[in-house]
């Protein structure tokens, strides 16, 4: 099949052996012809992410759109590409989430040790070494495998509250998917993006050139956290699913390595077979009960996600945080963070 739907907003045209055409409702049409990128886009290790939803159990149960890890990975690549990032940085963006397991961040609650961090980050090289990715990178001049460490690429990863390709793509994609940002405002955000001072500087940043666009996006991002990412009802779904995942792995019914091989649907079916009657009943309740009450307390492990985008307008030579331009946004952001912390159990 030459044309493939790979996510909620995205399709790939694979009809040519030398290029891949990406159609993305947010970013438009892009033709990828660099051999390392086209080979990675066709690789089984990356293609498996088409079956892994960005929002884990929330999306699996249809409470959020079926945005996939694959389309997010491609989106991060396109953002780096749009601002003139190097080929290595584009590869790093494409591969930054390649080690996500079935159900995405559910595994963090199931198998990560306290304080360990995200499972897919901790175990990235463990997974990658079992795939064709090192050979692909080596064949195309990346013998040092440097693009597998996205922290070395400032356009791909930055600490919050700065923008980076990872944070910007999932923020825009989710904000449109959740109804918190219009498609037109999403496209204005993308059009406002640039690398500062340039895409090759050691201290490069993704910045927005329109402060009103930055404000609209920042508020939409905060709404996504309130409604889904840091929402207690969605968190309850995650913890309940994680307990079942942990039980199925520890019993041997699902091998840990299979979490990197199974799609969300395949994992769910295998977990159902691995669990006892009580576990299967718990799965049926997840499937039938609907979204829990969002007045539940927040777990202290819940991230509070907000951004303070760096802005560089035509009238300014320096980059300044959005909160410096809009003190009212600074106050709203601080109030939101304090309010979320007050919900901690």
Short mmCIF file of C-alpha atoms in Angstrom, two decimals:
data_model
loop_
_atom_site.label_atom_id
_atom_site.label_comp_id
_atom_site.label_asym_id
_atom_site.label_seq_id
_atom_site.Cartn_x
_atom_site.Cartn_y
_atom_site.Cartn_z
CA UNK A 1 0.00 0.00 0.00
CA UNK A 2 1.58 3.29 -1.10
CA UNK A 3 -0.56 5.80 0.86
CA UNK A 4 -0.88 5.17 4.57
CA UNK A 5 -2.85 6.94 7.28
CA UNK A 6 -0.39 7.14 10.16
CA UNK A 7 -2.28 9.27 12.64
CA UNK A 8 -5.19 11.57 13.35
CA UNK A 9 -3.78 14.43 11.25
CA UNK A 10 -1.28 12.71 8.97
CA UNK A 11 -0.77 10.41 5.98
CA UNK A 12 2.34 9.22 4.13
CA UNK A 13 2.73 8.59 0.41
CA UNK A 14 5.29 5.80 0.00
CA UNK A 15 4.76 5.20 -3.72
CA UNK A 16 8.28 6.38 -4.62
CA UNK A 17 11.33 4.40 -3.55
CA UNK A 18 13.44 7.56 -3.23
CA UNK A 19 11.14 9.92 -1.37
CA UNK A 20 8.32 10.08 1.16
CA UNK A 21 5.55 12.66 0.86
CA UNK A 22 4.02 13.69 4.18
CA UNK A 23 0.54 15.21 4.24
CA UNK A 24 -0.13 16.83 7.60
CA UNK A 25 -3.25 18.89 8.30
CA UNK A 26 -1.22 21.16 10.58
CA UNK A 27 1.99 21.55 8.56
CA UNK A 28 0.87 20.93 4.96
CA UNK A 29 2.67 18.81 2.36
CA UNK A 30 6.38 18.01 2.68
CA UNK A 31 8.58 15.85 0.48
CA UNK A 32 11.40 14.02 2.25
CA UNK A 33 14.21 12.83 -0.04
CA UNK A 34 17.25 12.52 2.22
CA UNK A 35 18.13 8.78 2.21
CA UNK A 36 18.59 8.45 5.98
CA UNK A 37 15.18 10.00 6.65
CA UNK A 38 13.32 8.01 3.99
CA UNK A 39 14.86 4.77 5.24
CA UNK A 40 13.98 5.57 8.84
CA UNK A 41 10.42 6.51 7.89
CA UNK A 42 10.04 3.06 6.32
CA UNK A 43 11.77 1.17 9.14
CA UNK A 44 9.77 -1.33 11.24
CA UNK A 45 11.11 0.21 14.46
CA UNK A 46 9.53 3.55 13.65
CA UNK A 47 6.48 2.22 11.80
CA UNK A 48 5.34 0.36 14.92
CA UNK A 49 4.56 3.76 16.48
CA UNK A 50 1.56 4.04 14.14
CA UNK A 51 -0.10 1.57 16.53
CA UNK A 52 0.90 3.46 19.69
CA UNK A 53 -1.38 6.27 20.79
CA UNK A 54 0.04 9.47 22.20
CA UNK A 55 -2.43 9.55 25.10
CA UNK A 56 -2.29 5.89 26.04
CA UNK A 57 -5.42 4.53 27.68
CA UNK A 58 -7.30 7.84 27.32
CA UNK A 59 -7.11 7.60 23.55
CA UNK A 60 -7.55 3.81 23.49
CA UNK A 61 -10.91 4.25 25.24
CA UNK A 62 -11.81 7.10 22.84
CA UNK A 63 -11.75 9.92 25.38
CA UNK A 64 -9.16 11.73 23.24
CA UNK A 65 -8.39 11.57 19.49
CA UNK A 66 -6.15 8.77 18.21
CA UNK A 67 -3.06 10.92 17.76
CA UNK A 68 -0.13 8.53 17.30
CA UNK A 69 3.46 8.53 18.44
CA UNK A 70 4.43 8.20 14.78
CA UNK A 71 2.69 11.37 13.63
CA UNK A 72 4.14 13.25 16.60
CA UNK A 73 7.64 12.02 15.74
CA UNK A 74 7.20 13.13 12.14
CA UNK A 75 5.77 16.44 13.33
CA UNK A 76 8.87 17.10 15.45
CA UNK A 77 11.01 16.34 12.38
CA UNK A 78 9.01 18.81 10.27
CA UNK A 79 9.34 21.60 12.84
CA UNK A 80 13.13 21.22 12.94
CA UNK A 81 13.17 21.09 9.15
CA UNK A 82 10.99 24.21 8.82
CA UNK A 83 13.47 26.35 10.80
CA UNK A 84 16.51 25.05 8.90
CA UNK A 85 17.82 22.49 11.37
CA UNK A 86 20.67 20.22 10.33
CA UNK A 87 20.10 16.72 8.99
CA UNK A 88 21.40 15.28 12.27
CA UNK A 89 18.94 17.36 14.25
CA UNK A 90 16.11 16.25 11.97
CA UNK A 91 17.07 12.60 12.56
CA UNK A 92 17.18 13.21 16.32
CA UNK A 93 13.70 14.74 16.19
CA UNK A 94 12.32 11.81 14.19
CA UNK A 95 13.79 9.26 16.61
CA UNK A 96 13.20 11.03 19.92
CA UNK A 97 10.18 8.85 20.82
CA UNK A 98 11.14 5.66 19.00
CA UNK A 99 11.39 3.65 22.24
CA UNK A 100 7.85 4.30 23.46
CA UNK A 101 5.99 1.13 24.39
CA UNK A 102 2.39 0.15 23.85
CA UNK A 103 0.09 2.48 25.82
CA UNK A 104 2.78 5.18 25.90
CA UNK A 105 3.22 6.71 29.37
CA UNK A 106 1.05 4.10 31.12
CA UNK A 107 4.24 2.06 31.39
CA UNK A 108 5.84 4.77 33.55
CA UNK A 109 3.24 4.11 36.24
CA UNK A 110 3.53 0.35 35.79
CA UNK A 111 7.23 -0.46 35.57
CA UNK A 112 9.40 2.61 36.29
CA UNK A 113 11.17 2.74 39.62
CA UNK A 114 10.40 5.74 41.89
CA UNK A 115 12.29 8.79 40.65
CA UNK A 116 13.59 6.91 37.59
CA UNK A 117 12.00 9.06 34.90
CA UNK A 118 10.14 8.06 31.76
CA UNK A 119 10.49 4.38 30.90
CA UNK A 120 11.05 5.04 27.19
CA UNK A 121 13.94 7.41 27.95
CA UNK A 122 15.63 5.17 30.51
CA UNK A 123 15.41 2.10 28.26
CA UNK A 124 15.88 3.77 24.87
CA UNK A 125 19.22 2.19 23.97
CA UNK A 126 18.09 -1.18 25.30
CA UNK A 127 15.31 -1.13 22.71
CA UNK A 128 17.22 0.54 19.87
CA UNK A 129 20.00 -2.07 19.98
CA UNK A 130 17.42 -4.73 19.08
CA UNK A 131 16.37 -2.85 15.92
CA UNK A 132 17.68 -1.91 12.50
CA UNK A 133 18.20 1.73 13.52
CA UNK A 134 21.93 1.57 14.42
CA UNK A 135 22.68 -0.01 11.04
CA UNK A 136 20.66 2.62 9.20
CA UNK A 137 22.40 5.46 11.01
CA UNK A 138 25.83 3.93 10.42
CA UNK A 139 25.18 3.45 6.69
CA UNK A 140 24.35 7.14 6.38
CA UNK A 141 27.32 8.59 8.20
CA UNK A 142 26.11 8.64 11.80
CA UNK A 143 28.46 5.95 13.09
CA UNK A 144 28.58 7.60 16.51
CA UNK A 145 24.77 7.23 16.81
CA UNK A 146 24.68 10.80 18.14
CA UNK A 147 21.11 11.49 16.91
CA UNK A 148 19.84 8.92 19.41
CA UNK A 149 20.65 11.39 22.20
CA UNK A 150 18.10 14.13 21.57
CA UNK A 151 19.36 16.10 24.57
CA UNK A 152 22.35 17.10 22.39
CA UNK A 153 20.02 18.93 19.98
CA UNK A 154 18.54 22.16 21.40
CA UNK A 155 15.86 22.49 18.73
CA UNK A 156 14.53 19.04 19.66
CA UNK A 157 14.64 19.17 23.45
CA UNK A 158 14.66 22.03 25.94
CA UNK A 159 13.68 22.16 29.60
CA UNK A 160 10.24 23.61 30.29
CA UNK A 161 8.92 26.25 30.00
CA UNK A 162 10.90 26.83 26.76
CA UNK A 163 9.67 25.66 23.38
CA UNK A 164 11.29 22.76 21.54
CA UNK A 165 10.17 20.60 18.63
CA UNK A 166 8.94 17.84 20.94
CA UNK A 167 6.91 20.15 23.21
CA UNK A 168 5.65 22.35 20.38
CA UNK A 169 4.42 19.50 18.20
CA UNK A 170 2.55 17.61 20.88
CA UNK A 171 1.21 20.92 22.20
CA UNK A 172 -0.15 22.06 18.84
CA UNK A 173 -1.35 18.60 17.81
CA UNK A 174 -3.15 17.97 21.08
CA UNK A 175 -4.53 21.51 21.39
CA UNK A 176 -6.21 21.22 17.99
CA UNK A 177 -7.29 17.63 18.70
CA UNK A 178 -8.83 18.55 22.07
CA UNK A 179 -10.57 21.63 20.63
CA UNK A 180 -8.48 24.14 22.59
CA UNK A 181 -6.86 25.72 19.52
CA UNK A 182 -8.28 26.31 16.06
CA UNK A 183 -6.50 24.91 13.04
CA UNK A 184 -5.98 28.47 11.82
CA UNK A 185 -4.30 29.51 15.08
CA UNK A 186 -2.16 26.37 14.96
CA UNK A 187 -0.98 27.28 11.48
CA UNK A 188 -0.29 30.86 12.58
CA UNK A 189 1.84 29.47 15.42
CA UNK A 190 3.86 27.37 12.99
CA UNK A 191 4.26 30.33 10.59
CA UNK A 192 5.57 32.46 13.47
CA UNK A 193 8.28 29.98 14.41
CA UNK A 194 12.01 30.49 13.85
CA UNK A 195 15.36 29.38 15.26
CA UNK A 196 17.14 32.08 17.26
CA UNK A 197 19.73 33.39 16.63
CA UNK A 198 19.93 30.78 13.86
CA UNK A 199 19.60 27.03 13.37
CA UNK A 200 23.35 26.40 13.75
CA UNK A 201 24.10 28.37 16.92
CA UNK A 202 25.24 26.26 19.90
CA UNK A 203 22.64 28.13 21.98
CA UNK A 204 19.80 27.94 19.45
CA UNK A 205 16.21 28.22 20.59
CA UNK A 206 12.82 27.85 18.99
CA UNK A 207 11.08 31.20 19.34
CA UNK A 208 7.85 32.80 18.14
CA UNK A 209 7.87 36.11 16.28
CA UNK A 210 4.28 37.17 17.04
CA UNK A 211 3.53 37.77 20.71
CA UNK A 212 -0.25 37.53 20.28
CA UNK A 213 0.15 34.17 18.55
CA UNK A 214 2.44 33.07 21.39
CA UNK A 215 -0.16 34.10 23.97
CA UNK A 216 -2.95 32.22 22.21
CA UNK A 217 -0.86 29.06 22.01
CA UNK A 218 0.38 29.30 25.62
CA UNK A 219 -3.20 29.52 26.91
CA UNK A 220 -4.28 26.60 24.73
CA UNK A 221 -1.36 24.55 26.06
CA UNK A 222 -2.42 25.26 29.64
CA UNK A 223 -5.98 24.22 28.78
CA UNK A 224 -4.65 20.88 27.48
CA UNK A 225 -2.98 20.28 30.82
CA UNK A 226 -6.17 21.11 32.70
CA UNK A 227 -8.39 18.97 30.46
CA UNK A 228 -6.22 15.90 29.76
CA UNK A 229 -2.47 15.81 30.51
CA UNK A 230 -2.74 16.73 34.19
CA UNK A 231 -6.40 15.89 34.65
CA UNK A 232 -7.20 13.67 37.65
CA UNK A 233 -9.84 11.65 35.78
CA UNK A 234 -7.38 10.74 33.03
CA UNK A 235 -4.76 10.07 35.70
CA UNK A 236 -7.13 7.59 37.33
CA UNK A 237 -7.43 5.71 34.03
CA UNK A 238 -3.63 5.59 33.80
CA UNK A 239 -3.05 4.27 37.32
CA UNK A 240 -5.74 1.60 37.01
CA UNK A 241 -4.40 0.45 33.64
CA UNK A 242 -0.83 0.54 34.94
CA UNK A 243 -1.72 -1.79 37.80
CA UNK A 244 -3.10 -4.29 35.30
CA UNK A 245 -0.05 -3.92 33.06
CA UNK A 246 2.28 -4.47 36.03
CA UNK A 247 0.38 -7.60 37.08
CA UNK A 248 0.43 -9.07 33.56
CA UNK A 249 4.17 -8.45 33.17
CA UNK A 250 5.14 -9.73 36.60
CA UNK A 251 3.07 -12.89 36.09
CA UNK A 252 4.88 -13.56 32.82
CA UNK A 253 1.67 -13.37 30.81
CA UNK A 254 3.14 -10.45 28.89
CA UNK A 255 6.90 -10.26 28.53
CA UNK A 256 8.41 -6.82 29.06
CA UNK A 257 10.11 -6.98 25.64
CA UNK A 258 6.70 -7.47 24.00
CA UNK A 259 5.70 -3.97 25.07
CA UNK A 260 7.97 -2.75 22.24
CA UNK A 261 6.45 -5.13 19.71
CA UNK A 262 2.71 -4.91 20.33
CA UNK A 263 0.30 -2.21 19.21
CA UNK A 264 -2.11 -0.83 21.80
CA UNK A 265 -4.85 -3.17 20.56
CA UNK A 266 -2.56 -6.19 20.54
CA UNK A 267 -1.32 -5.42 24.04
CA UNK A 268 -4.86 -4.99 25.36
CA UNK A 269 -5.91 -8.34 23.92
CA UNK A 270 -2.83 -10.13 25.27
CA UNK A 271 -3.23 -8.54 28.71
CA UNK A 272 -6.84 -9.73 28.84
CA UNK A 273 -5.67 -13.31 28.26
CA UNK A 274 -2.90 -12.97 30.84
CA UNK A 275 -5.05 -11.67 33.70
CA UNK A 276 -7.24 -13.63 36.06
CA UNK A 277 -10.99 -13.09 36.43
CA UNK A 278 -10.56 -10.09 38.73
CA UNK A 279 -8.18 -8.43 36.29
CA UNK A 280 -10.49 -9.08 33.36
CA UNK A 281 -13.36 -7.56 35.33
CA UNK A 282 -11.21 -4.48 35.97
CA UNK A 283 -10.57 -4.21 32.22
CA UNK A 284 -14.30 -4.42 31.49
CA UNK A 285 -14.98 -1.63 33.99
CA UNK A 286 -12.41 0.57 32.25
CA UNK A 287 -14.11 -0.16 28.94
CA UNK A 288 -17.66 0.50 30.13
CA UNK A 289 -17.70 3.02 32.97
CA UNK A 290 -16.75 6.17 31.10
CA UNK A 291 -14.42 8.91 32.26
CA UNK A 292 -14.19 9.05 36.08
CA UNK A 293 -15.12 12.09 38.17
CA UNK A 294 -12.52 14.81 37.58
CA UNK A 295 -12.88 16.02 41.18
CA UNK A 296 -10.47 13.29 42.24
CA UNK A 297 -7.26 14.45 43.95
CA UNK A 298 -4.15 14.73 41.82
CA UNK A 299 -1.30 12.31 42.38
CA UNK A 300 1.87 14.06 43.55
CA UNK A 301 3.59 12.47 40.55
CA UNK A 302 1.35 14.44 38.18
CA UNK A 303 3.31 16.90 36.05
CA UNK A 304 1.94 20.42 35.80
CA UNK A 305 2.62 21.46 32.22
CA UNK A 306 2.76 25.08 31.20
CA UNK A 307 4.95 27.03 28.78
CA UNK A 308 6.43 30.51 28.72
CA UNK A 309 7.46 30.79 25.06
CA UNK A 310 10.45 32.88 24.07
CA UNK A 311 9.39 35.71 21.77
CA UNK A 312 11.48 37.67 19.30
CA UNK A 313 9.45 40.33 17.47
CA UNK A 314 10.64 42.47 14.57
CA UNK A 315 10.95 45.47 16.89
CA UNK A 316 13.16 43.60 19.37
CA UNK A 317 16.62 42.23 18.85
CA UNK A 318 16.63 40.19 22.02
CA UNK A 319 14.51 37.21 23.02
CA UNK A 320 12.15 37.71 25.95
CA UNK A 321 9.74 35.31 27.68
CA UNK A 322 6.07 35.80 26.92
CA UNK A 323 5.43 36.50 30.61
CA UNK A 324 7.62 39.62 30.38
CA UNK A 325 5.44 40.96 27.57
CA UNK A 326 2.15 40.05 29.24
CA UNK A 327 2.29 40.34 33.06
CA UNK A 328 -1.32 39.16 33.14
CA UNK A 329 -0.24 35.87 31.53
CA UNK A 330 2.53 35.52 34.11
CA UNK A 331 -0.07 35.93 36.87
CA UNK A 332 -2.49 33.49 35.18
CA UNK A 333 0.25 30.89 34.80
CA UNK A 334 1.38 31.22 38.43
CA UNK A 335 -2.23 31.00 39.62
CA UNK A 336 -2.83 27.89 37.53
CA UNK A 337 0.28 26.14 38.89
CA UNK A 338 -0.67 27.02 42.48
CA UNK A 339 -4.23 25.82 41.91
CA UNK A 340 -3.09 22.48 40.52
CA UNK A 341 -0.69 21.93 43.41
CA UNK A 342 -3.55 22.55 45.83
CA UNK A 343 -5.26 19.49 44.33
CA UNK A 344 -2.40 17.14 45.25
CA UNK A 345 -3.52 14.26 47.44
#
